[in-house]
Amino acid sequence: MAKKRRRLGEILQEWGVVTEGMVEEALAHAQEEGIRIGEALVALGLADEEDVTKALATQYDMEYMDLERQVLVPDLLSEVPEDIIRRHLVLPIGKENGRLKVIITDPLDLETLDMLRFRLNTEIECALASKTRLRNFIERFVRSDVSIDETVHQLERDAEEGSAGSTAKQEMDAQSAPVIRLVHMLITEAVKARASDIHIEPMANRIRVRYRIDGVCRERDNLPKRMQGPVINRVKIMSGIDLAEKRLPTDGRIRMVVAGEDIDFRVSCLPGYHGESVVLRILRPESAKLGLESLGFGQDDFERFERIIKRPNGIFLVTGPTGSGKTTTLYAALNVLNRPDRKIITAEDPVEYNFTGINQVQVNEQINLTFQRILRAMLRQAPNIILVGEIRDIEVAEVAIQAALTGHLVFSTLHTNDAPSAITRLVDMGVKPFLVASSIQAVMAQRLVRVICPECKEVDPSPDPRLLQALGFTEDELKGATFYRGGGCAACGGTGYRGRTGIFELMEMNSALVELAMRRAPLSEIRQEARASGMRTLLEDGRRKVLEGITTPADLVRITQVSELMESSL
């Protein structure tokens, strides 16, 4: 008679890891979500992933492998194809008496084990490791020995040999192993280089590949023109985009594990003269979960910002161009406010990051699920806090203002160059001035400047005087001031910059500004009053960060409006 296998919950209870009540809670969650009890215990935070893996190993009489403590030399990787290792999370670690020993993460994944026996024509012996640690180990050690350039050259050689042969033509396609490897390598390289976007742009006789790193595009390489179809189709397949549609703009998403981290990619295809241009926007989970302290606020602005976002009602607007970090700032504010006693609803286009405890709604124009419609429905959900991705027109603005006036705290973004311009922009949209004046609590404009690389940071003995003059540095500020620059090193890719931080212009409404808004005062008057009330402009905040050695005068000129003045004077 076969020995009855013990239950996972019983083993963990015996070890003192969980209680009977915890097991019952996990069983209910597992049944509700359609997952296993071990996954439920980890998801609910009732047990550590390693403890669950150890219990599984005990339950199925398998060897447990701790990949952080047990030293493994990955010298048998050639025994299993790399695509199988990555896709199925299996790792060959030994061979004895004709049996291949592999590490797996799921003792019940019999399909993968049968596939390995068939593909490798050998018997398999299994050990168990946690999914997180095995994935991290594979990302560290299981790397292709072939570089991107070598892969491109190999594809070219294969294509030339194929076109030369009349009977056995080897054409590249999106499902061929070299094309799959090339696209995977491009994506992995971009993520590891801290890129925010990957641009694949067909030209007349080549394909240009660029990475946007710290807000600046850098050309990675040119791919041969004949690879245009296979590479773009491969990205489309990964993102679920219809391969047949080449005439209209299309969008999709990719979810990949890179360096042990789950990363989302938002994919956009745009038809062009020389073919479809593809952009992959890299969405890192940690970038949306920055604390307020990490955004780059000065102490005074930080205290004002923290006080404003904790008000019970009103509208708080963040303004700036695309890519200036508006969404990150609003998410950081929501993270602070996200508590069990508050109901938060967002309307976004698209939803870029998922947050536990926040109700997020995706705009879908195709079914008429617009910002206006979502906003009106939101108000019937009795929320405390509302996030509107962007105020694009008068309909959205009026509903947002109505929400603010009826006791809700509303966050949103607007495309203006500075904070005072938001007031005049709303009035220009057609919103009545008294509604703008009575609902807006504060407006904050922001930009992102590059941070000098800490590895190669050095004193700049002779900063360009024209840059300092254009930025408005006074003689008093320049006396005894020390300016810094990045010399360029491997850590920053020779640019002298690594990472970005914000510069801010926070305008808090007061009685004087409310009166100016009510009587449709010109922008110059609103700006003058805001500065008199203590608002530090973007340029002033940037100058402070230059004097603190955080960024350089050249980069501040690049992202502020004085760049036009510099171009005319140089």
PDB file of C-alpha atoms in Angstrom, residues 210-394:
ATOM      1  CA  ARG A 210      18.326  53.650 -29.906  1.00  0.00           C
ATOM      2  CA  TYR A 211      17.989  53.505 -26.133  1.00  0.00           C
ATOM      3  CA  ARG A 212      16.725  56.485 -24.143  1.00  0.00           C
ATOM      4  CA  ILE A 213      18.875  56.642 -21.007  1.00  0.00           C
ATOM      5  CA  ASP A 214      18.375  59.391 -18.437  1.00  0.00           C
ATOM      6  CA  GLY A 215      16.120  61.203 -20.892  1.00  0.00           C
ATOM      7  CA  VAL A 216      18.645  61.282 -23.773  1.00  0.00           C
ATOM      8  CA  CYS A 217      18.544  58.974 -26.813  1.00  0.00           C
ATOM      9  CA  ARG A 218      21.733  57.026 -27.494  1.00  0.00           C
ATOM     10  CA  GLU A 219      22.237  55.101 -30.709  1.00  0.00           C
ATOM     11  CA  ARG A 220      22.983  51.474 -29.983  1.00  0.00           C
ATOM     12  CA  ASP A 221      23.548  50.034 -33.434  1.00  0.00           C
ATOM     13  CA  ASN A 222      22.248  49.776 -36.962  1.00  0.00           C
ATOM     14  CA  LEU A 223      20.624  46.517 -38.048  1.00  0.00           C
ATOM     15  CA  PRO A 224      20.605  45.421 -41.712  1.00  0.00           C
ATOM     16  CA  LYS A 225      17.487  46.437 -43.639  1.00  0.00           C
ATOM     17  CA  ARG A 226      16.596  42.832 -44.450  1.00  0.00           C
ATOM     18  CA  MET A 227      16.078  42.154 -40.714  1.00  0.00           C
ATOM     19  CA  GLN A 228      13.352  44.799 -40.472  1.00  0.00           C
ATOM     20  CA  GLY A 229      10.400  42.427 -40.971  1.00  0.00           C
ATOM     21  CA  PRO A 230      11.571  39.587 -38.687  1.00  0.00           C
ATOM     22  CA  VAL A 231      12.629  41.886 -35.823  1.00  0.00           C
ATOM     23  CA  ILE A 232       9.458  44.012 -35.858  1.00  0.00           C
ATOM     24  CA  ASN A 233       7.248  40.937 -36.243  1.00  0.00           C
ATOM     25  CA  ARG A 234       9.020  39.280 -33.308  1.00  0.00           C
ATOM     26  CA  VAL A 235       8.232  42.297 -31.090  1.00  0.00           C
ATOM     27  CA  LYS A 236       4.620  42.206 -32.324  1.00  0.00           C
ATOM     28  CA  ILE A 237       4.290  38.512 -31.508  1.00  0.00           C
ATOM     29  CA  MET A 238       5.679  39.097 -28.008  1.00  0.00           C
ATOM     30  CA  SER A 239       3.281  41.995 -27.396  1.00  0.00           C
ATOM     31  CA  GLY A 240       0.169  40.379 -28.869  1.00  0.00           C
ATOM     32  CA  ILE A 241      -0.170  42.819 -31.795  1.00  0.00           C
ATOM     33  CA  ASP A 242      -1.835  41.700 -35.017  1.00  0.00           C
ATOM     34  CA  LEU A 243       0.938  40.959 -37.551  1.00  0.00           C
ATOM     35  CA  ALA A 244      -1.364  41.645 -40.493  1.00  0.00           C
ATOM     36  CA  GLU A 245      -2.110  45.259 -39.467  1.00  0.00           C
ATOM     37  CA  LYS A 246       0.630  47.449 -40.894  1.00  0.00           C
ATOM     38  CA  ARG A 247      -1.412  50.491 -41.987  1.00  0.00           C
ATOM     39  CA  LEU A 248      -2.719  51.752 -38.618  1.00  0.00           C
ATOM     40  CA  PRO A 249      -1.008  52.528 -35.297  1.00  0.00           C
ATOM     41  CA  THR A 250      -1.180  49.554 -32.913  1.00  0.00           C
ATOM     42  CA  ASP A 251      -0.348  49.022 -29.237  1.00  0.00           C
ATOM     43  CA  GLY A 252       0.500  46.056 -27.057  1.00  0.00           C
ATOM     44  CA  ARG A 253       2.266  44.981 -23.870  1.00  0.00           C
ATOM     45  CA  ILE A 254       5.069  42.579 -23.018  1.00  0.00           C
ATOM     46  CA  ARG A 255       5.795  41.151 -19.578  1.00  0.00           C
ATOM     47  CA  MET A 256       9.284  39.727 -19.115  1.00  0.00           C
ATOM     48  CA  VAL A 257      11.623  38.705 -16.326  1.00  0.00           C
ATOM     49  CA  VAL A 258      14.932  40.551 -16.727  1.00  0.00           C
ATOM     50  CA  ALA A 259      17.680  40.198 -14.111  1.00  0.00           C
ATOM     51  CA  GLY A 260      15.211  38.516 -11.769  1.00  0.00           C
ATOM     52  CA  GLU A 261      12.699  41.349 -11.976  1.00  0.00           C
ATOM     53  CA  ASP A 262       9.229  41.357 -13.545  1.00  0.00           C
ATOM     54  CA  ILE A 263       9.167  44.238 -16.029  1.00  0.00           C
ATOM     55  CA  ASP A 264       6.342  45.504 -18.247  1.00  0.00           C
ATOM     56  CA  PHE A 265       6.968  46.942 -21.700  1.00  0.00           C
ATOM     57  CA  ARG A 266       4.391  49.164 -23.385  1.00  0.00           C
ATOM     58  CA  VAL A 267       4.757  48.682 -27.134  1.00  0.00           C
ATOM     59  CA  SER A 268       3.684  51.189 -29.787  1.00  0.00           C
ATOM     60  CA  CYS A 269       3.880  50.606 -33.563  1.00  0.00           C
ATOM     61  CA  LEU A 270       3.523  53.573 -35.907  1.00  0.00           C
ATOM     62  CA  PRO A 271       3.446  53.180 -39.723  1.00  0.00           C
ATOM     63  CA  GLY A 272       6.075  55.311 -41.473  1.00  0.00           C
ATOM     64  CA  TYR A 273       7.494  55.922 -44.921  1.00  0.00           C
ATOM     65  CA  HIS A 274      10.215  53.264 -44.575  1.00  0.00           C
ATOM     66  CA  GLY A 275       8.186  50.851 -42.447  1.00  0.00           C
ATOM     67  CA  GLU A 276       6.736  50.585 -38.958  1.00  0.00           C
ATOM     68  CA  SER A 277       8.563  52.415 -36.172  1.00  0.00           C
ATOM     69  CA  VAL A 278       8.406  50.510 -32.886  1.00  0.00           C
ATOM     70  CA  VAL A 279       8.916  51.947 -29.399  1.00  0.00           C
ATOM     71  CA  LEU A 280       9.067  49.813 -26.264  1.00  0.00           C
ATOM     72  CA  ARG A 281       8.550  51.852 -23.109  1.00  0.00           C
ATOM     73  CA  ILE A 282      10.130  50.116 -20.117  1.00  0.00           C
ATOM     74  CA  LEU A 283       7.952  50.237 -17.002  1.00  0.00           C
ATOM     75  CA  ARG A 284       9.885  49.288 -13.879  1.00  0.00           C
ATOM     76  CA  PRO A 285       7.762  48.549 -10.783  1.00  0.00           C
ATOM     77  CA  GLU A 286      10.238  50.220  -8.425  1.00  0.00           C
ATOM     78  CA  SER A 287      10.110  53.510 -10.340  1.00  0.00           C
ATOM     79  CA  ALA A 288       6.439  53.909  -9.397  1.00  0.00           C
ATOM     80  CA  LYS A 289       7.074  53.182  -5.733  1.00  0.00           C
ATOM     81  CA  LEU A 290       9.620  55.862  -4.962  1.00  0.00           C
ATOM     82  CA  GLY A 291       9.166  57.589  -1.643  1.00  0.00           C
ATOM     83  CA  LEU A 292       8.497  61.313  -1.631  1.00  0.00           C
ATOM     84  CA  GLU A 293      12.000  61.840  -0.242  1.00  0.00           C
ATOM     85  CA  SER A 294      13.508  60.305  -3.406  1.00  0.00           C
ATOM     86  CA  LEU A 295      11.863  62.723  -5.842  1.00  0.00           C
ATOM     87  CA  GLY A 296      14.382  65.517  -5.293  1.00  0.00           C
ATOM     88  CA  PHE A 297      12.387  68.080  -3.274  1.00  0.00           C
ATOM     89  CA  GLY A 298      14.107  70.761  -1.253  1.00  0.00           C
ATOM     90  CA  GLN A 299      13.146  70.601   2.417  1.00  0.00           C
ATOM     91  CA  ASP A 300      10.740  73.564   2.269  1.00  0.00           C
ATOM     92  CA  ASP A 301       8.970  72.318  -0.891  1.00  0.00           C
ATOM     93  CA  PHE A 302       8.800  68.809   0.552  1.00  0.00           C
ATOM     94  CA  GLU A 303       7.009  70.003   3.679  1.00  0.00           C
ATOM     95  CA  ARG A 304       4.547  72.103   1.623  1.00  0.00           C
ATOM     96  CA  PHE A 305       3.904  69.231  -0.806  1.00  0.00           C
ATOM     97  CA  GLU A 306       3.290  66.745   1.998  1.00  0.00           C
ATOM     98  CA  ARG A 307       0.876  69.165   3.681  1.00  0.00           C
ATOM     99  CA  ILE A 308      -1.049  69.894   0.463  1.00  0.00           C
ATOM    100  CA  ILE A 309      -1.642  66.267  -0.550  1.00  0.00           C
ATOM    101  CA  LYS A 310      -3.154  65.518   2.872  1.00  0.00           C
ATOM    102  CA  ARG A 311      -5.946  68.063   2.480  1.00  0.00           C
ATOM    103  CA  PRO A 312      -9.476  66.595   2.385  1.00  0.00           C
ATOM    104  CA  ASN A 313     -10.583  68.157  -0.902  1.00  0.00           C
ATOM    105  CA  GLY A 314      -9.586  70.319  -3.844  1.00  0.00           C
ATOM    106  CA  ILE A 315      -7.512  69.792  -6.980  1.00  0.00           C
ATOM    107  CA  PHE A 316      -3.755  69.298  -7.050  1.00  0.00           C
ATOM    108  CA  LEU A 317      -2.258  69.600 -10.534  1.00  0.00           C
ATOM    109  CA  VAL A 318       1.166  68.480 -11.738  1.00  0.00           C
ATOM    110  CA  THR A 319       2.288  70.052 -15.007  1.00  0.00           C
ATOM    111  CA  GLY A 320       5.113  69.492 -17.432  1.00  0.00           C
ATOM    112  CA  PRO A 321       5.903  67.921 -20.812  1.00  0.00           C
ATOM    113  CA  THR A 322       5.800  64.192 -21.556  1.00  0.00           C
ATOM    114  CA  GLY A 323       8.571  62.357 -19.737  1.00  0.00           C
ATOM    115  CA  SER A 324       8.988  64.923 -16.963  1.00  0.00           C
ATOM    116  CA  GLY A 325       8.024  62.499 -14.182  1.00  0.00           C
ATOM    117  CA  LYS A 326       4.467  63.741 -13.504  1.00  0.00           C
ATOM    118  CA  THR A 327       3.009  60.243 -13.148  1.00  0.00           C
ATOM    119  CA  THR A 328       5.810  59.122 -10.838  1.00  0.00           C
ATOM    120  CA  THR A 329       5.182  62.114  -8.569  1.00  0.00           C
ATOM    121  CA  LEU A 330       1.442  61.433  -8.382  1.00  0.00           C
ATOM    122  CA  TYR A 331       2.015  57.734  -7.691  1.00  0.00           C
ATOM    123  CA  ALA A 332       4.420  58.669  -4.891  1.00  0.00           C
ATOM    124  CA  ALA A 333       1.684  60.864  -3.393  1.00  0.00           C
ATOM    125  CA  LEU A 334      -0.886  58.073  -3.698  1.00  0.00           C
ATOM    126  CA  ASN A 335       1.513  55.677  -1.969  1.00  0.00           C
ATOM    127  CA  VAL A 336       1.567  58.006   1.023  1.00  0.00           C
ATOM    128  CA  LEU A 337      -2.232  58.331   1.044  1.00  0.00           C
ATOM    129  CA  ASN A 338      -3.025  54.662   0.329  1.00  0.00           C
ATOM    130  CA  ARG A 339      -4.467  53.499   3.654  1.00  0.00           C
ATOM    131  CA  PRO A 340      -7.276  51.054   4.507  1.00  0.00           C
ATOM    132  CA  ASP A 341      -9.518  53.918   5.675  1.00  0.00           C
ATOM    133  CA  ARG A 342      -9.383  55.723   2.299  1.00  0.00           C
ATOM    134  CA  LYS A 343     -10.925  54.742  -1.028  1.00  0.00           C
ATOM    135  CA  ILE A 344      -8.778  55.722  -4.023  1.00  0.00           C
ATOM    136  CA  ILE A 345      -9.908  55.422  -7.662  1.00  0.00           C
ATOM    137  CA  THR A 346      -7.832  56.292 -10.732  1.00  0.00           C
ATOM    138  CA  ALA A 347      -8.717  56.841 -14.397  1.00  0.00           C
ATOM    139  CA  GLU A 348      -5.621  56.313 -16.533  1.00  0.00           C
ATOM    140  CA  ASP A 349      -4.732  56.027 -20.199  1.00  0.00           C
ATOM    141  CA  PRO A 350      -3.052  53.594 -19.993  1.00  0.00           C
ATOM    142  CA  VAL A 351      -2.692  51.992 -16.547  1.00  0.00           C
ATOM    143  CA  GLU A 352       1.094  51.742 -16.343  1.00  0.00           C
ATOM    144  CA  TYR A 353       1.589  50.295 -12.856  1.00  0.00           C
ATOM    145  CA  ASN A 354      -0.659  48.214 -10.631  1.00  0.00           C
ATOM    146  CA  PHE A 355      -1.104  49.143  -6.973  1.00  0.00           C
ATOM    147  CA  THR A 356      -2.590  47.043  -4.206  1.00  0.00           C
ATOM    148  CA  GLY A 357      -5.505  48.779  -2.522  1.00  0.00           C
ATOM    149  CA  ILE A 358      -6.179  51.254  -5.364  1.00  0.00           C
ATOM    150  CA  ASN A 359      -9.044  50.861  -7.858  1.00  0.00           C
ATOM    151  CA  GLN A 360      -7.513  51.584 -11.272  1.00  0.00           C
ATOM    152  CA  VAL A 361      -9.642  52.024 -14.395  1.00  0.00           C
ATOM    153  CA  GLN A 362      -8.259  51.866 -17.941  1.00  0.00           C
ATOM    154  CA  VAL A 363      -9.602  54.387 -20.458  1.00  0.00           C
ATOM    155  CA  ASN A 364     -10.882  52.679 -23.617  1.00  0.00           C
ATOM    156  CA  GLU A 365     -12.043  55.102 -26.295  1.00  0.00           C
ATOM    157  CA  GLN A 366     -13.142  52.261 -28.615  1.00  0.00           C
ATOM    158  CA  ILE A 367     -16.045  51.373 -26.319  1.00  0.00           C
ATOM    159  CA  ASN A 368     -16.642  54.989 -25.275  1.00  0.00           C
ATOM    160  CA  LEU A 369     -15.065  54.427 -21.839  1.00  0.00           C
ATOM    161  CA  THR A 370     -13.675  57.955 -21.690  1.00  0.00           C
ATOM    162  CA  PHE A 371     -12.222  60.040 -18.869  1.00  0.00           C
ATOM    163  CA  GLN A 372     -15.539  61.885 -18.550  1.00  0.00           C
ATOM    164  CA  ARG A 373     -17.586  58.701 -18.309  1.00  0.00           C
ATOM    165  CA  ILE A 374     -15.216  57.092 -15.796  1.00  0.00           C
ATOM    166  CA  LEU A 375     -15.154  60.268 -13.682  1.00  0.00           C
ATOM    167  CA  ARG A 376     -18.933  60.485 -13.465  1.00  0.00           C
ATOM    168  CA  ALA A 377     -19.111  56.812 -12.486  1.00  0.00           C
ATOM    169  CA  MET A 378     -16.331  57.344  -9.931  1.00  0.00           C
ATOM    170  CA  LEU A 379     -18.389  59.871  -8.011  1.00  0.00           C
ATOM    171  CA  ARG A 380     -21.079  57.224  -7.460  1.00  0.00           C
ATOM    172  CA  GLN A 381     -18.429  54.964  -5.893  1.00  0.00           C
ATOM    173  CA  ALA A 382     -17.979  57.317  -2.911  1.00  0.00           C
ATOM    174  CA  PRO A 383     -14.181  57.721  -3.156  1.00  0.00           C
ATOM    175  CA  ASN A 384     -12.020  59.897  -0.929  1.00  0.00           C
ATOM    176  CA  ILE A 385      -9.284  60.457  -3.512  1.00  0.00           C
ATOM    177  CA  ILE A 386      -9.478  60.535  -7.314  1.00  0.00           C
ATOM    178  CA  LEU A 387      -6.607  60.467  -9.815  1.00  0.00           C
ATOM    179  CA  VAL A 388      -7.380  61.609 -13.360  1.00  0.00           C
ATOM    180  CA  GLY A 389      -4.517  60.745 -15.691  1.00  0.00           C
ATOM    181  CA  GLU A 390      -4.776  63.995 -17.647  1.00  0.00           C
ATOM    182  CA  ILE A 391      -7.180  66.941 -18.022  1.00  0.00           C
ATOM    183  CA  ARG A 392      -7.484  67.081 -21.803  1.00  0.00           C
ATOM    184  CA  ASP A 393     -10.648  69.104 -22.407  1.00  0.00           C
ATOM    185  CA  ILE A 394     -13.365  71.155 -20.726  1.00  0.00           C
TER     186      ILE A 394
END
